Short mmCIF file of the N, C-alpha and C atoms (twelve columns), coordinates in Angstrom:
data_MODEL
# 
_entry.id   MODEL 
# 
loop_
_atom_site.group_PDB 
_atom_site.id 
_atom_site.type_symbol 
_atom_site.label_atom_id 
_atom_site.label_alt_id 
_atom_site.label_comp_id 
_atom_site.label_asym_id 
_atom_site.label_seq_id 
_atom_site.Cartn_x 
_atom_site.Cartn_y 
_atom_site.Cartn_z 
_atom_site.pdbx_PDB_model_num 
ATOM 1   N N  . TYR A 1  -2.051  30.044 75.583 1 
ATOM 2   C CA . TYR A 1  -1.692  28.887 74.792 1 
ATOM 3   C C  . TYR A 1  -1.907  29.112 73.290 1 
ATOM 4   N N  . VAL A 2  -2.862  29.944 72.959 1 
ATOM 5   C CA . VAL A 2  -3.206  30.165 71.559 1 
ATOM 6   C C  . VAL A 2  -2.003  30.671 70.771 1 
ATOM 7   N N  . LEU A 3  -1.296  31.644 71.312 1 
ATOM 8   C CA . LEU A 3  -0.133  32.188 70.604 1 
ATOM 9   C C  . LEU A 3  0.970   31.149 70.443 1 
ATOM 10  N N  . ILE A 4  1.146   30.325 71.451 1 
ATOM 11  C CA . ILE A 4  2.169   29.278 71.379 1 
ATOM 12  C C  . ILE A 4  1.810   28.259 70.308 1 
ATOM 13  N N  . ILE A 5  0.553   27.831 70.288 1 
ATOM 14  C CA . ILE A 5  0.110   26.865 69.279 1 
ATOM 15  C C  . ILE A 5  0.270   27.444 67.879 1 
ATOM 16  N N  . LYS A 6  -0.145  28.697 67.692 1 
ATOM 17  C CA . LYS A 6  0.010   29.345 66.387 1 
ATOM 18  C C  . LYS A 6  1.467   29.348 65.948 1 
ATOM 19  N N  . ARG A 7  2.342   29.763 66.849 1 
ATOM 20  C CA . ARG A 7  3.763   29.860 66.516 1 
ATOM 21  C C  . ARG A 7  4.348   28.491 66.178 1 
ATOM 22  N N  . ILE A 8  4.046   27.491 66.994 1 
ATOM 23  C CA . ILE A 8  4.576   26.148 66.731 1 
ATOM 24  C C  . ILE A 8  4.014   25.602 65.428 1 
ATOM 25  N N  . PHE A 9  2.728   25.808 65.186 1 
ATOM 26  C CA . PHE A 9  2.130   25.346 63.936 1 
ATOM 27  C C  . PHE A 9  2.815   26.009 62.743 1 
ATOM 28  N N  . ASP A 10 2.970   27.322 62.786 1 
ATOM 29  C CA . ASP A 10 3.583   28.039 61.670 1 
ATOM 30  C C  . ASP A 10 5.022   27.579 61.426 1 
ATOM 31  N N  . GLN A 11 5.772   27.364 62.494 1 
ATOM 32  C CA . GLN A 11 7.147   26.886 62.337 1 
ATOM 33  C C  . GLN A 11 7.166   25.460 61.783 1 
ATOM 34  N N  . SER A 12 6.293   24.611 62.290 1 
ATOM 35  C CA . SER A 12 6.230   23.221 61.824 1 
ATOM 36  C C  . SER A 12 5.727   23.151 60.394 1 
ATOM 37  N N  . ARG A 13 4.785   24.001 60.048 1 
ATOM 38  C CA . ARG A 13 4.224   24.007 58.701 1 
ATOM 39  C C  . ARG A 13 5.291   24.271 57.654 1 
ATOM 40  N N  . SER A 14 6.236   25.144 57.969 1 
ATOM 41  C CA . SER A 14 7.295   25.439 57.005 1 
ATOM 42  C C  . SER A 14 8.177   24.213 56.744 1 
ATOM 43  N N  . LEU A 15 8.199   23.279 57.678 1 
ATOM 44  C CA . LEU A 15 8.977   22.049 57.507 1 
ATOM 45  C C  . LEU A 15 8.150   20.887 56.975 1 
ATOM 46  N N  . PHE A 16 6.897   20.774 57.449 1 
ATOM 47  C CA . PHE A 16 6.117   19.563 57.202 1 
ATOM 48  C C  . PHE A 16 4.823   19.765 56.431 1 
ATOM 49  N N  . CYS A 17 4.455   20.951 56.049 1 
ATOM 50  C CA . CYS A 17 3.169   21.314 55.440 1 
ATOM 51  C C  . CYS A 17 2.065   21.282 56.507 1 
ATOM 52  N N  . GLN A 18 0.845   21.640 56.130 1 
ATOM 53  C CA . GLN A 18 -0.248  21.751 57.099 1 
ATOM 54  C C  . GLN A 18 -0.536  20.410 57.793 1 
ATOM 55  N N  . THR A 19 -0.641  19.349 57.013 1 
ATOM 56  C CA . THR A 19 -0.977  18.044 57.588 1 
ATOM 57  C C  . THR A 19 0.118   17.566 58.522 1 
ATOM 58  N N  . GLY A 20 1.351   17.673 58.101 1 
ATOM 59  C CA . GLY A 20 2.466   17.247 58.942 1 
ATOM 60  C C  . GLY A 20 2.579   18.061 60.217 1 
ATOM 61  N N  . ALA A 21 2.297   19.348 60.119 1 
ATOM 62  C CA . ALA A 21 2.344   20.199 61.313 1 
ATOM 63  C C  . ALA A 21 1.300   19.762 62.331 1 
ATOM 64  N N  . SER A 22 0.092   19.456 61.870 1 
ATOM 65  C CA . SER A 22 -0.945  19.022 62.810 1 
ATOM 66  C C  . SER A 22 -0.588  17.673 63.428 1 
ATOM 67  N N  . LYS A 23 0.034   16.796 62.656 1 
ATOM 68  C CA . LYS A 23 0.459   15.495 63.194 1 
ATOM 69  C C  . LYS A 23 1.561   15.674 64.230 1 
ATOM 70  N N  . ALA A 24 2.503   16.569 63.959 1 
ATOM 71  C CA . ALA A 24 3.578   16.826 64.918 1 
ATOM 72  C C  . ALA A 24 3.012   17.384 66.226 1 
ATOM 73  N N  . LEU A 25 2.073   18.325 66.123 1 
ATOM 74  C CA . LEU A 25 1.452   18.878 67.327 1 
ATOM 75  C C  . LEU A 25 0.672   17.816 68.081 1 
ATOM 76  N N  . SER A 26 0.014   16.927 67.365 1 
ATOM 77  C CA . SER A 26 -0.742  15.862 68.008 1 
ATOM 78  C C  . SER A 26 0.181   14.900 68.751 1 
ATOM 79  N N  . LEU A 27 1.340   14.644 68.185 1 
ATOM 80  C CA . LEU A 27 2.307   13.785 68.877 1 
ATOM 81  C C  . LEU A 27 2.833   14.450 70.140 1 
ATOM 82  N N  . LEU A 28 3.026   15.770 70.075 1 
ATOM 83  C CA . LEU A 28 3.524   16.501 71.241 1 
ATOM 84  C C  . LEU A 28 2.478   16.627 72.336 1 
ATOM 85  N N  . ASN A 29 1.212   16.802 71.942 1 
ATOM 86  C CA . ASN A 29 0.139   16.962 72.924 1 
ATOM 87  C C  . ASN A 29 -1.159  16.362 72.387 1 
ATOM 88  N N  . PRO A 30 -1.324  15.041 72.514 1 
ATOM 89  C CA . PRO A 30 -2.512  14.379 71.960 1 
ATOM 90  C C  . PRO A 30 -3.822  14.769 72.648 1 
ATOM 91  N N  . GLU A 31 -3.748  15.321 73.836 1 
ATOM 92  C CA . GLU A 31 -4.961  15.750 74.536 1 
ATOM 93  C C  . GLU A 31 -5.527  17.046 73.944 1 
ATOM 94  N N  . LEU A 32 -4.690  17.816 73.292 1 
ATOM 95  C CA . LEU A 32 -5.089  19.130 72.807 1 
ATOM 96  C C  . LEU A 32 -5.194  19.202 71.288 1 
ATOM 97  N N  . SER A 33 -4.240  18.638 70.600 1 
ATOM 98  C CA . SER A 33 -4.133  18.822 69.153 1 
ATOM 99  C C  . SER A 33 -4.846  17.722 68.389 1 
ATOM 100 N N  . VAL A 34 -5.564  18.140 67.366 1 
ATOM 101 C CA . VAL A 34 -6.298  17.220 66.496 1 
ATOM 102 C C  . VAL A 34 -5.631  17.257 65.129 1 
ATOM 103 N N  . MET A 35 -5.386  16.089 64.569 1 
ATOM 104 C CA . MET A 35 -4.789  16.022 63.244 1 
ATOM 105 C C  . MET A 35 -5.826  16.372 62.186 1 
ATOM 106 N N  . TRP A 36 -5.338  16.917 61.088 1 
ATOM 107 C CA . TRP A 36 -6.204  17.170 59.946 1 
ATOM 108 C C  . TRP A 36 -5.428  16.887 58.674 1 
ATOM 109 N N  . ASP A 37 -6.147  16.735 57.601 1 
ATOM 110 C CA . ASP A 37 -5.529  16.582 56.288 1 
ATOM 111 C C  . ASP A 37 -6.388  17.336 55.277 1 
ATOM 112 N N  . THR A 38 -6.024  17.261 54.022 1 
ATOM 113 C CA . THR A 38 -6.725  18.032 52.996 1 
ATOM 114 C C  . THR A 38 -8.206  17.666 52.932 1 
ATOM 115 N N  . ALA A 39 -8.525  16.384 52.964 1 
ATOM 116 C CA . ALA A 39 -9.930  15.954 52.876 1 
ATOM 117 C C  . ALA A 39 -10.746 16.477 54.057 1 
ATOM 118 N N  . ILE A 40 -10.178 16.423 55.246 1 
ATOM 119 C CA . ILE A 40 -10.876 16.923 56.437 1 
ATOM 120 C C  . ILE A 40 -11.103 18.423 56.305 1 
ATOM 121 N N  . ARG A 41 -10.072 19.164 55.915 1 
ATOM 122 C CA . ARG A 41 -10.227 20.614 55.758 1 
ATOM 123 C C  . ARG A 41 -11.298 20.951 54.735 1 
ATOM 124 N N  . LYS A 42 -11.288 20.267 53.590 1 
ATOM 125 C CA . LYS A 42 -12.270 20.569 52.547 1 
ATOM 126 C C  . LYS A 42 -13.693 20.350 53.041 1 
ATOM 127 N N  . ARG A 43 -13.923 19.240 53.708 1 
ATOM 128 C CA . ARG A 43 -15.281 18.943 54.172 1 
ATOM 129 C C  . ARG A 43 -15.706 19.887 55.292 1 
ATOM 130 N N  . LEU A 44 -14.847 20.077 56.273 1 
ATOM 131 C CA . LEU A 44 -15.214 20.897 57.422 1 
ATOM 132 C C  . LEU A 44 -15.352 22.365 57.071 1 
ATOM 133 N N  . LYS A 45 -14.520 22.892 56.188 1 
ATOM 134 C CA . LYS A 45 -14.615 24.327 55.887 1 
ATOM 135 C C  . LYS A 45 -15.889 24.644 55.130 1 
ATOM 136 N N  . ARG A 46 -16.415 23.670 54.402 1 
ATOM 137 C CA . ARG A 46 -17.677 23.885 53.689 1 
ATOM 138 C C  . ARG A 46 -18.870 23.721 54.611 1 
ATOM 139 N N  . GLU A 47 -18.815 22.715 55.481 1 
ATOM 140 C CA . GLU A 47 -20.007 22.320 56.224 1 
ATOM 141 C C  . GLU A 47 -20.055 22.753 57.684 1 
ATOM 142 N N  . LEU A 48 -18.928 22.752 58.367 1 
ATOM 143 C CA . LEU A 48 -19.001 22.903 59.818 1 
ATOM 144 C C  . LEU A 48 -18.122 23.996 60.426 1 
ATOM 145 N N  . ILE A 49 -16.968 24.241 59.849 1 
ATOM 146 C CA . ILE A 49 -16.037 25.188 60.470 1 
ATOM 147 C C  . ILE A 49 -15.556 26.188 59.418 1 
ATOM 148 N N  . PRO A 50 -16.360 27.200 59.137 1 
ATOM 149 C CA . PRO A 50 -15.903 28.205 58.184 1 
ATOM 150 C C  . PRO A 50 -14.697 28.963 58.724 1 
ATOM 151 N N  . GLY A 51 -13.835 29.380 57.828 1 
ATOM 152 C CA . GLY A 51 -12.690 30.186 58.234 1 
ATOM 153 C C  . GLY A 51 -11.386 29.433 58.329 1 
ATOM 154 N N  . ILE A 52 -11.403 28.095 58.139 1 
ATOM 155 C CA . ILE A 52 -10.134 27.370 58.239 1 
ATOM 156 C C  . ILE A 52 -9.361  27.391 56.919 1 
ATOM 157 N N  . MET A 53 -10.023 27.865 55.862 1 
ATOM 158 C CA . MET A 53 -9.391  27.987 54.552 1 
ATOM 159 C C  . MET A 53 -8.732  26.660 54.170 1 
ATOM 160 N N  . ASN A 54 -7.496  26.716 53.683 1 
ATOM 161 C CA . ASN A 54 -6.755  25.497 53.363 1 
ATOM 162 C C  . ASN A 54 -5.686  25.197 54.407 1 
ATOM 163 N N  . GLY A 55 -5.803  25.851 55.544 1 
ATOM 164 C CA . GLY A 55 -4.879  25.590 56.645 1 
ATOM 165 C C  . GLY A 55 -3.518  26.231 56.479 1 
ATOM 166 N N  . GLU A 56 -3.470  27.384 55.849 1 
ATOM 167 C CA . GLU A 56 -2.207  28.026 55.546 1 
ATOM 168 C C  . GLU A 56 -1.492  28.626 56.754 1 
ATOM 169 N N  . SER A 57 -2.170  28.743 57.873 1 
ATOM 170 C CA . SER A 57 -1.521  29.414 59.010 1 
ATOM 171 C C  . SER A 57 -1.973  28.824 60.342 1 
ATOM 172 N N  . GLY A 58 -1.222  29.192 61.360 1 
ATOM 173 C CA . GLY A 58 -1.580  28.789 62.713 1 
ATOM 174 C C  . GLY A 58 -2.939  29.336 63.119 1 
ATOM 175 N N  . GLU A 59 -3.293  30.496 62.604 1 
ATOM 176 C CA . GLU A 59 -4.615  31.069 62.890 1 
ATOM 177 C C  . GLU A 59 -5.720  30.144 62.384 1 
ATOM 178 N N  . HIS A 60 -5.545  29.594 61.202 1 
ATOM 179 C CA . HIS A 60 -6.539  28.652 60.659 1 
ATOM 180 C C  . HIS A 60 -6.621  27.392 61.515 1 
ATOM 181 N N  . TYR A 61 -5.473  26.935 62.005 1 
ATOM 182 C CA . TYR A 61 -5.463  25.744 62.855 1 
ATOM 183 C C  . TYR A 61 -6.190  26.015 64.171 1 
ATOM 184 N N  . ILE A 62 -6.021  27.202 64.737 1 
ATOM 185 C CA . ILE A 62 -6.734  27.564 65.968 1 
ATOM 186 C C  . ILE A 62 -8.243  27.576 65.720 1 
ATOM 187 N N  . ILE A 63 -8.669  28.147 64.601 1 
ATOM 188 C CA . ILE A 63 -10.104 28.142 64.257 1 
ATOM 189 C C  . ILE A 63 -10.604 26.702 64.160 1 
ATOM 190 N N  . PHE A 64 -9.802  25.838 63.533 1 
ATOM 191 C CA . PHE A 64 -10.140 24.419 63.416 1 
ATOM 192 C C  . PHE A 64 -10.284 23.782 64.798 1 
ATOM 193 N N  . LEU A 65 -9.301  23.987 65.679 1 
ATOM 194 C CA . LEU A 65 -9.360  23.380 67.016 1 
ATOM 195 C C  . LEU A 65 -10.585 23.849 67.799 1 
ATOM 196 N N  . LYS A 66 -10.889 25.141 67.719 1 
ATOM 197 C CA . LYS A 66 -12.076 25.657 68.412 1 
ATOM 198 C C  . LYS A 66 -13.353 25.068 67.813 1 
ATOM 199 N N  . GLY A 67 -13.380 24.935 66.493 1 
ATOM 200 C CA . GLY A 67 -14.544 24.328 65.836 1 
ATOM 201 C C  . GLY A 67 -14.717 22.874 66.231 1 
ATOM 202 N N  . ILE A 68 -13.619 22.136 66.279 1 
ATOM 203 C CA . ILE A 68 -13.682 20.728 66.691 1 
ATOM 204 C C  . ILE A 68 -14.155 20.625 68.138 1 
ATOM 205 N N  . GLN A 69 -13.676 21.513 68.986 1 
ATOM 206 C CA . GLN A 69 -14.106 21.512 70.387 1 
ATOM 207 C C  . GLN A 69 -15.617 21.723 70.480 1 
ATOM 208 N N  . THR A 70 -16.140 22.635 69.705 1 
ATOM 209 C CA . THR A 70 -17.586 22.890 69.689 1 
ATOM 210 C C  . THR A 70 -18.342 21.648 69.221 1 
ATOM 211 N N  . ILE A 71 -17.861 21.017 68.162 1 
ATOM 212 C CA . ILE A 71 -18.511 19.797 67.649 1 
ATOM 213 C C  . ILE A 71 -18.502 18.702 68.705 1 
ATOM 214 N N  . ILE A 72 -17.379 18.526 69.377 1 
ATOM 215 C CA . ILE A 72 -17.268 17.498 70.425 1 
ATOM 216 C C  . ILE A 72 -18.258 17.779 71.554 1 
ATOM 217 N N  . GLU A 73 -18.355 19.035 71.964 1 
ATOM 218 C CA . GLU A 73 -19.268 19.394 73.055 1 
ATOM 219 C C  . GLU A 73 -20.729 19.250 72.634 1 
ATOM 220 N N  . GLN A 74 -21.075 19.764 71.459 1 
ATOM 221 C CA . GLN A 74 -22.473 19.709 71.011 1 
ATOM 222 C C  . GLN A 74 -22.941 18.280 70.747 1 
ATOM 223 N N  . SER A 75 -22.039 17.455 70.254 1 
ATOM 224 C CA . SER A 75 -22.397 16.066 69.943 1 
ATOM 225 C C  . SER A 75 -22.228 15.145 71.149 1 
ATOM 226 N N  . ARG A 76 -21.666 15.689 72.228 1 
ATOM 227 C CA . ARG A 76 -21.435 14.936 73.459 1 
ATOM 228 C C  . ARG A 76 -20.601 13.682 73.190 1 
ATOM 229 N N  . ILE A 77 -19.596 13.859 72.366 1 
ATOM 230 C CA . ILE A 77 -18.754 12.739 71.937 1 
ATOM 231 C C  . ILE A 77 -17.984 12.128 73.106 1 
ATOM 232 N N  . ALA A 78 -17.454 12.951 73.983 1 
ATOM 233 C CA . ALA A 78 -16.658 12.447 75.105 1 
ATOM 234 C C  . ALA A 78 -17.460 11.480 75.969 1 
ATOM 235 N N  . GLU A 79 -18.744 11.743 76.120 1 
ATOM 236 C CA . GLU A 79 -19.597 10.883 76.940 1 
ATOM 237 C C  . GLU A 79 -19.810 9.511  76.303 1 
ATOM 238 N N  . LYS A 80 -19.628 9.416  75.006 1 
ATOM 239 C CA . LYS A 80 -19.885 8.174  74.281 1 
ATOM 240 C C  . LYS A 80 -18.650 7.282  74.163 1 
ATOM 241 N N  . LEU A 81 -17.517 7.774  74.622 1 
ATOM 242 C CA . LEU A 81 -16.268 7.029  74.513 1 
ATOM 243 C C  . LEU A 81 -15.966 6.278  75.796 1 
ATOM 244 N N  . PRO A 82 -15.156 5.226  75.712 1 
ATOM 245 C CA . PRO A 82 -14.731 4.513  76.924 1 
ATOM 246 C C  . PRO A 82 -13.939 5.435  77.840 1 
ATOM 247 N N  . PRO A 83 -13.914 5.135  79.131 1 
ATOM 248 C CA . PRO A 83 -13.147 5.948  80.072 1 
ATOM 249 C C  . PRO A 83 -11.665 6.029  79.645 1 
ATOM 250 N N  . ASN A 84 -11.052 7.149  79.929 1 
ATOM 251 C CA . ASN A 84 -9.636  7.402  79.640 1 
ATOM 252 C C  . ASN A 84 -9.309  7.483  78.147 1 
ATOM 253 N N  . SER A 85 -10.305 7.616  77.307 1 
ATOM 254 C CA . SER A 85 -10.043 7.793  75.878 1 
ATOM 255 C C  . SER A 85 -9.560  9.207  75.612 1 
ATOM 256 N N  . VAL A 86 -8.683  9.351  74.648 1 
ATOM 257 C CA . VAL A 86 -8.209  10.663 74.230 1 
ATOM 258 C C  . VAL A 86 -9.159  11.131 73.121 1 
ATOM 259 N N  . VAL A 87 -10.016 12.071 73.475 1 
ATOM 260 C CA . VAL A 87 -11.064 12.529 72.569 1 
ATOM 261 C C  . VAL A 87 -10.468 13.079 71.279 1 
ATOM 262 N N  . ALA A 88 -9.376  13.818 71.383 1 
ATOM 263 C CA . ALA A 88 -8.771  14.429 70.192 1 
ATOM 264 C C  . ALA A 88 -8.316  13.377 69.187 1 
ATOM 265 N N  . LYS A 89 -8.007  12.176 69.629 1 
ATOM 266 C CA . LYS A 89 -7.591  11.119 68.710 1 
ATOM 267 C C  . LYS A 89 -8.771  10.409 68.071 1 
ATOM 268 N N  . LYS A 90 -9.933  10.519 68.655 1 
ATOM 269 C CA . LYS A 90 -11.102 9.809  68.138 1 
ATOM 270 C C  . LYS A 90 -11.768 10.607 67.061 1 
# 
């Protein structure tokens, strides 16, 4: 799945920029894709997820998704949400 996500992100980014690409992926698969924007990237790349840079590529988006997954697991966020909630949207 990683290669597919990278490819779709890179293709979407050329049309919609980094933020728009993440939103498009989230619409296609809200269970997997997490939206981001410039403010989120700036804060997370400094504090929590090094390596996402400014989101110039699908590789950076994959690093972001893996980092978000780690944060969700470590913080036990899914357990704190109502049943059937889409964690990636929260």
